[in-house]
JSON list of C-alpha atoms in Angstrom, two decimals:
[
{"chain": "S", "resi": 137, "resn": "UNK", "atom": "CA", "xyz": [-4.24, 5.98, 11.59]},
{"chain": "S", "resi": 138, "resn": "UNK", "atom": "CA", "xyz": [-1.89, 8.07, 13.83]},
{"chain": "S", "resi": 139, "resn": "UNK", "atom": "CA", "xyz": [-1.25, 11.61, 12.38]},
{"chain": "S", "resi": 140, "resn": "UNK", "atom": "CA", "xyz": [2.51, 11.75, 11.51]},
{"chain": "S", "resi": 141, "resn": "UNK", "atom": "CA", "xyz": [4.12, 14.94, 12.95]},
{"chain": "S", "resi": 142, "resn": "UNK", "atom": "CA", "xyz": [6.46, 16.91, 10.51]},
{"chain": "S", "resi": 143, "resn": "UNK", "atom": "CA", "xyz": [9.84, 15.35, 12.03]},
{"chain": "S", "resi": 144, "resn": "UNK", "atom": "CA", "xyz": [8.75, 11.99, 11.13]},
{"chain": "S", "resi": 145, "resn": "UNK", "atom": "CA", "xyz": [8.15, 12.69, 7.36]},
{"chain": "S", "resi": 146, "resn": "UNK", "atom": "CA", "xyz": [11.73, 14.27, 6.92]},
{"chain": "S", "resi": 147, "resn": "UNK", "atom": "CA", "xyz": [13.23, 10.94, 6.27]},
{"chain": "S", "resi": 148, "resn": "UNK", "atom": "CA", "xyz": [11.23, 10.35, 3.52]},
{"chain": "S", "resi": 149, "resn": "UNK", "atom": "CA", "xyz": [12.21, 13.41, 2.07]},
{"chain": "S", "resi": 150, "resn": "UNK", "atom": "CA", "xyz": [15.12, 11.36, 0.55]},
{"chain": "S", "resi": 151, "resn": "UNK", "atom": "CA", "xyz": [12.88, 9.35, -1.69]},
{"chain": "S", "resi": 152, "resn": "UNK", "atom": "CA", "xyz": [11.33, 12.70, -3.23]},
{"chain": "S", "resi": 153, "resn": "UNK", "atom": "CA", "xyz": [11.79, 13.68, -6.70]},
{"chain": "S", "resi": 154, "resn": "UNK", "atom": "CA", "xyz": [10.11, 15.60, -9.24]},
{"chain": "S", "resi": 155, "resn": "UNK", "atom": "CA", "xyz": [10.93, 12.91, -11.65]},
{"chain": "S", "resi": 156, "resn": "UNK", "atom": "CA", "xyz": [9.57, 9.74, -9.42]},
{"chain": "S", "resi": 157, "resn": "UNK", "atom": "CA", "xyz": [6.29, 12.20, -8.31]},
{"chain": "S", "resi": 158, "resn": "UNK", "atom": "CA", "xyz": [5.42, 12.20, -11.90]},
{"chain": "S", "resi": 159, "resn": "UNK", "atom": "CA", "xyz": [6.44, 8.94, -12.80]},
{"chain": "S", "resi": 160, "resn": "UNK", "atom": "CA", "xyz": [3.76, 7.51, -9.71]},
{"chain": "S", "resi": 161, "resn": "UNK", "atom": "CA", "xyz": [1.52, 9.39, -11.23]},
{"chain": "S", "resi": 162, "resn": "UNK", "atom": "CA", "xyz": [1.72, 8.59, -14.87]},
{"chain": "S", "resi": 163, "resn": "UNK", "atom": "CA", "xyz": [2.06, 4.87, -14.11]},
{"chain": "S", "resi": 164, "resn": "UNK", "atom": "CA", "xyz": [-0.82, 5.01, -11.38]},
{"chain": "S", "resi": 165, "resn": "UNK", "atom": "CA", "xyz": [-3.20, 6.98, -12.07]},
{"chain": "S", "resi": 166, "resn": "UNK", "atom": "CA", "xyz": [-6.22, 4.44, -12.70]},
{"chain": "S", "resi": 167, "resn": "UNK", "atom": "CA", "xyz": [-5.37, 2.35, -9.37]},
{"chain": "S", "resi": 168, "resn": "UNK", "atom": "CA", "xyz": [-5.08, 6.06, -7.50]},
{"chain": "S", "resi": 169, "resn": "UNK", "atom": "CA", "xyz": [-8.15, 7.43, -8.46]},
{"chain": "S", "resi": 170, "resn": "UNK", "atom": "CA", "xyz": [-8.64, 11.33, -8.71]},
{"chain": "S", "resi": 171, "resn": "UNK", "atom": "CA", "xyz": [-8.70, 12.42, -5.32]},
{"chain": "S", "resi": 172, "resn": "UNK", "atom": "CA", "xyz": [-5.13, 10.94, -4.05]},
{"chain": "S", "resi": 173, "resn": "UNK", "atom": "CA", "xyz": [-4.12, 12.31, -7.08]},
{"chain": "S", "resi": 174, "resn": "UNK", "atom": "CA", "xyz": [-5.29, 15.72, -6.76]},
{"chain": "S", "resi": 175, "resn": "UNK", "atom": "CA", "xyz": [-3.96, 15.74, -2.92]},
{"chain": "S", "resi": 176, "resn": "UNK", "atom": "CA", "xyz": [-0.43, 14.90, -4.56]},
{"chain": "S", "resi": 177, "resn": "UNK", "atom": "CA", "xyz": [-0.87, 17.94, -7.52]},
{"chain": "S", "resi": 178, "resn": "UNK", "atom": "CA", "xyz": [-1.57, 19.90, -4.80]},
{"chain": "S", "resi": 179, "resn": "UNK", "atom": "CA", "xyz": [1.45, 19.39, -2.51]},
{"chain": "S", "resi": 180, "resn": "UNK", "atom": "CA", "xyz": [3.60, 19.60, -5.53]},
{"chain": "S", "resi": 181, "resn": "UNK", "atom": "CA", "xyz": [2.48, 22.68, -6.71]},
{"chain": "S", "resi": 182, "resn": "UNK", "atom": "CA", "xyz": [2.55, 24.24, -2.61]},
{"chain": "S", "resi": 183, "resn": "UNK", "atom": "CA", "xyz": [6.12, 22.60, -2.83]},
{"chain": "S", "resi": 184, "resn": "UNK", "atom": "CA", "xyz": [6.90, 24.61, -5.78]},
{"chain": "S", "resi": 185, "resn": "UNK", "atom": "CA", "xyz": [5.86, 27.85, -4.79]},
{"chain": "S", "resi": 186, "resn": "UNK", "atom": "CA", "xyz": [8.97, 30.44, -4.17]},
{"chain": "S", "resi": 187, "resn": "UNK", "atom": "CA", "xyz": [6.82, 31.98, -0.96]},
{"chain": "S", "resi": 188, "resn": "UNK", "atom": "CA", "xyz": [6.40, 28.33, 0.97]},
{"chain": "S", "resi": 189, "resn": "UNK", "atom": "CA", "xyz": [8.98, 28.25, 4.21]},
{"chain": "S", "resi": 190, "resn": "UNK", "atom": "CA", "xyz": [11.52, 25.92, 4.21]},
{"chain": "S", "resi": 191, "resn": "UNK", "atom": "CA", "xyz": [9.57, 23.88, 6.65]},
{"chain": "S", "resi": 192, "resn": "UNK", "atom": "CA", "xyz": [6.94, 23.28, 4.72]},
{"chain": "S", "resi": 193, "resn": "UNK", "atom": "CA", "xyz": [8.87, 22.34, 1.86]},
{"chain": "S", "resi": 194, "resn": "UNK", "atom": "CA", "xyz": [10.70, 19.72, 4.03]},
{"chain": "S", "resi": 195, "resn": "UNK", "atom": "CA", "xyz": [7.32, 18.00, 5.18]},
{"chain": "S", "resi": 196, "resn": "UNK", "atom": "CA", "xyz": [5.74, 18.20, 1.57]},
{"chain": "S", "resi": 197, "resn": "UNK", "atom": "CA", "xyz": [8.89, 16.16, 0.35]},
{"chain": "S", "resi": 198, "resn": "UNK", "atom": "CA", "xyz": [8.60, 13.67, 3.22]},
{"chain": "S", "resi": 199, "resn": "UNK", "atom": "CA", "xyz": [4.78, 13.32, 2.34]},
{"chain": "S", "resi": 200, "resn": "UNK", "atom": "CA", "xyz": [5.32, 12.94, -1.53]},
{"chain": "S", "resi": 201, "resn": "UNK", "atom": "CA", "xyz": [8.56, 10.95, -0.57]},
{"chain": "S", "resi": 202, "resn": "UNK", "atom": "CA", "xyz": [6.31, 8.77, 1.15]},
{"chain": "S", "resi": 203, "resn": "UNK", "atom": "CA", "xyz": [4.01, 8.27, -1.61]},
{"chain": "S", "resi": 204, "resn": "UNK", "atom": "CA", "xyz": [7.13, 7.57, -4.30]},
{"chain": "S", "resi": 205, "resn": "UNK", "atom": "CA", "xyz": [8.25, 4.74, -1.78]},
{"chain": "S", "resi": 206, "resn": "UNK", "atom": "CA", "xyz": [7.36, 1.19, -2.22]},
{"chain": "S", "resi": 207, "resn": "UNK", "atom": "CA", "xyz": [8.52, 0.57, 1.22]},
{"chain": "S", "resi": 208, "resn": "UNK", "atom": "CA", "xyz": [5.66, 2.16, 3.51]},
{"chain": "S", "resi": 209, "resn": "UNK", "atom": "CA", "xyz": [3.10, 0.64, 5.89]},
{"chain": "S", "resi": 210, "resn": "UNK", "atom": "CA", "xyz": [0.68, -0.90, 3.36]},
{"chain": "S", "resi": 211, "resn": "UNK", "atom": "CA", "xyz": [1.90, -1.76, 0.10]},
{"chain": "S", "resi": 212, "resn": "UNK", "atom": "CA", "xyz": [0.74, 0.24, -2.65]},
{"chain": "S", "resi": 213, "resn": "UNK", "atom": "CA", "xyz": [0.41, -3.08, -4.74]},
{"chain": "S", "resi": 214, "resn": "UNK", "atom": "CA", "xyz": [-1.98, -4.31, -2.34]},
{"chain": "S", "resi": 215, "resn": "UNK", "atom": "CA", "xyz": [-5.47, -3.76, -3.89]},
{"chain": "S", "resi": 216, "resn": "UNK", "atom": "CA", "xyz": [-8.17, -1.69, -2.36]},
{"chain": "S", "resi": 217, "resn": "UNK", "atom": "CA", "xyz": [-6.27, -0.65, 1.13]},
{"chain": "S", "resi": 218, "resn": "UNK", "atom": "CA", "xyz": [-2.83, -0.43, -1.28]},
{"chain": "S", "resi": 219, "resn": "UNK", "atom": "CA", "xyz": [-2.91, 3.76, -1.28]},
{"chain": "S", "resi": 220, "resn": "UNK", "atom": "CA", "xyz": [-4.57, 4.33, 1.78]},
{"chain": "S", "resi": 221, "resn": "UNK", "atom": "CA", "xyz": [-1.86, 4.66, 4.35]},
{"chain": "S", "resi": 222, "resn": "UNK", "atom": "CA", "xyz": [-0.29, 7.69, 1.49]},
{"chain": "S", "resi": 223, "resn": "UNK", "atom": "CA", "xyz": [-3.63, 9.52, 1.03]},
{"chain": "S", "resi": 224, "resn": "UNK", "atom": "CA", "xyz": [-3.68, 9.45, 4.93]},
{"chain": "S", "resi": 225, "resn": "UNK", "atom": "CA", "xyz": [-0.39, 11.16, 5.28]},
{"chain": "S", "resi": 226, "resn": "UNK", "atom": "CA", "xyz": [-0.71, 13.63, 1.84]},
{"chain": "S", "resi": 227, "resn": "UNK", "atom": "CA", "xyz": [-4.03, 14.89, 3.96]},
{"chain": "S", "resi": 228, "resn": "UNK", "atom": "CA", "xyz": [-2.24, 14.94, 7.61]},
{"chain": "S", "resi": 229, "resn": "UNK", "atom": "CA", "xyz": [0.35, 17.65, 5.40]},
{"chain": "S", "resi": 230, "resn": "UNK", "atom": "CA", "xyz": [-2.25, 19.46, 4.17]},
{"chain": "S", "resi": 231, "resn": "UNK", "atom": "CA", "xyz": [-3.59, 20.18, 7.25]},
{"chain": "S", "resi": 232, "resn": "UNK", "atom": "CA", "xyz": [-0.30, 20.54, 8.11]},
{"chain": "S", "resi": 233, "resn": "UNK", "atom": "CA", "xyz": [0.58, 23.48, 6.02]},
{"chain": "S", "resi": 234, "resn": "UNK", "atom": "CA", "xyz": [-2.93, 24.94, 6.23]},
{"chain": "S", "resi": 235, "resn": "UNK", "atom": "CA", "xyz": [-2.34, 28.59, 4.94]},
{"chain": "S", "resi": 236, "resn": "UNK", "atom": "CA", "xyz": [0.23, 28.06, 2.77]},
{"chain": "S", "resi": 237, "resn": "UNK", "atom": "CA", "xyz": [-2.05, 25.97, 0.42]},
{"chain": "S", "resi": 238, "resn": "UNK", "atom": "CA", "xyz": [-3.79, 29.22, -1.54]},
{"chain": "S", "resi": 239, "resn": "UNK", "atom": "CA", "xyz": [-6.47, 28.97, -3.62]},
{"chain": "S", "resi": 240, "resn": "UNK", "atom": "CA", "xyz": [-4.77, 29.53, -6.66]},
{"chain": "S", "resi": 241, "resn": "UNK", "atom": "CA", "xyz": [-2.62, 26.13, -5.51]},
{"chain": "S", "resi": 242, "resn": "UNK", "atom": "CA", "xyz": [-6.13, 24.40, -5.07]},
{"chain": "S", "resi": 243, "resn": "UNK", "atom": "CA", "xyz": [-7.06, 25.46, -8.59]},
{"chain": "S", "resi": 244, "resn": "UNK", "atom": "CA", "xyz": [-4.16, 24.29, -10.21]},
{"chain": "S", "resi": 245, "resn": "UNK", "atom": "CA", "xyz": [-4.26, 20.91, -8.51]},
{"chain": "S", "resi": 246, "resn": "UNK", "atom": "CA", "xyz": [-7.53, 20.33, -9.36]},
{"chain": "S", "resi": 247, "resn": "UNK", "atom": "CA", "xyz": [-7.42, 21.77, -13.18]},
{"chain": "S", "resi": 248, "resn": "UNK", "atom": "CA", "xyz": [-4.70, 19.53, -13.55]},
{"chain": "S", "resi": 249, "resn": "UNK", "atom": "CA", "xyz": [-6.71, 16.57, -12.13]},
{"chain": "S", "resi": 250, "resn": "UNK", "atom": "CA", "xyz": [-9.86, 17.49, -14.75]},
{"chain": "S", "resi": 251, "resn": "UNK", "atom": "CA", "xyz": [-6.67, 16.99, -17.44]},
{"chain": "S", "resi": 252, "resn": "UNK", "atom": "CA", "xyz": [-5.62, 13.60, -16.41]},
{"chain": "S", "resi": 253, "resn": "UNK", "atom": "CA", "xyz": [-9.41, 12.17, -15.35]},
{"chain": "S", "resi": 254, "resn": "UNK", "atom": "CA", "xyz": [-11.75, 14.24, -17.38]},
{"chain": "S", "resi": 255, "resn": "UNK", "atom": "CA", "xyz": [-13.86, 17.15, -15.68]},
{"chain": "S", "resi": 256, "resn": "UNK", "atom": "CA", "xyz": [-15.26, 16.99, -12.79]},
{"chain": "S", "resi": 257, "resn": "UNK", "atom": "CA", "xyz": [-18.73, 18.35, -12.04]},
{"chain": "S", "resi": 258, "resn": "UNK", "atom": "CA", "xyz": [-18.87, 21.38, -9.79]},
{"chain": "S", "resi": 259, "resn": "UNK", "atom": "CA", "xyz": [-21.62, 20.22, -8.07]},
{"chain": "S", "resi": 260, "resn": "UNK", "atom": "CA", "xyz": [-19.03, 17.67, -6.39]},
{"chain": "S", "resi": 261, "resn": "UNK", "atom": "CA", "xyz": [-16.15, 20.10, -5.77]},
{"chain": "S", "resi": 262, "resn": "UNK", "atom": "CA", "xyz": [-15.76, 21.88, -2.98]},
{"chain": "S", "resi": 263, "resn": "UNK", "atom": "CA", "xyz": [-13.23, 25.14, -2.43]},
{"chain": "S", "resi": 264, "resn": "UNK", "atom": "CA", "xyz": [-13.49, 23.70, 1.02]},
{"chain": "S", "resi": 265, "resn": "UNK", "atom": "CA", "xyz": [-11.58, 19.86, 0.94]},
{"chain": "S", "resi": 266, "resn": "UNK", "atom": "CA", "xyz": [-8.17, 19.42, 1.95]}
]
């Protein structure tokens, strides 16, 4: 899959809320699986940070817009391949934003991950992964 440049994830931007990023979440967590999830946490939490730039702001809401959206190039109903087209663009931002993600955003992400799905072991994380 193509990586989407940051102007093409600003339209999605209007499908963004807090409200629908947690409601995806809550209602699909099981069908996600913990990494997608994690990837989400941790845009969310780099969205909500006072120090990320404006422009980075406007591709994490595209991104998690994109994920919110029903309408997108696989359908998230469709087993299997349903999420993969979202986890695709969620790590395209990341790399994105590079810097801006700190480590202290990683944590977060992933402590609230170990929350929702149960720890994970160590041995399997890496301070490393998008």
């Amino acid at each position: 899959m193509k990586t989407p440049e940051p102007d093409q994830l600003v339209p999605w931007a209007s499908h963004y809320s807090e409200t629908g990023f947690w409601g995806k979440l809550a209602h699909r967590t099981k069908q996600l699986g913990r990494r997608p999830a994690e990837l989400g946490l941790t845009l969310f939490y780099t969205l909500r940070e006072p120090g990320t730039p404006t422009w980075c702001k406007a591709v994490i809401s595209g991104s998690l817009g994109y994920f919110i959206s029903l309408i997108d190039a696989v359908p998230d109903l469709t087993p299997v391949l349903g999420y993969t087209d979202d986890v695709s663009v969620m790590i395209a931002s990341l790399a994105i934003l590079g810097a801006h993600v700190t480590p202290d955003i990683r944590h977060r992400a992933r402590h609230r991950a170990d929350t929702i799905f149960g720890k994970q072991d160590s041995a399997s994380t890496s301070d490393n992964t998008a």
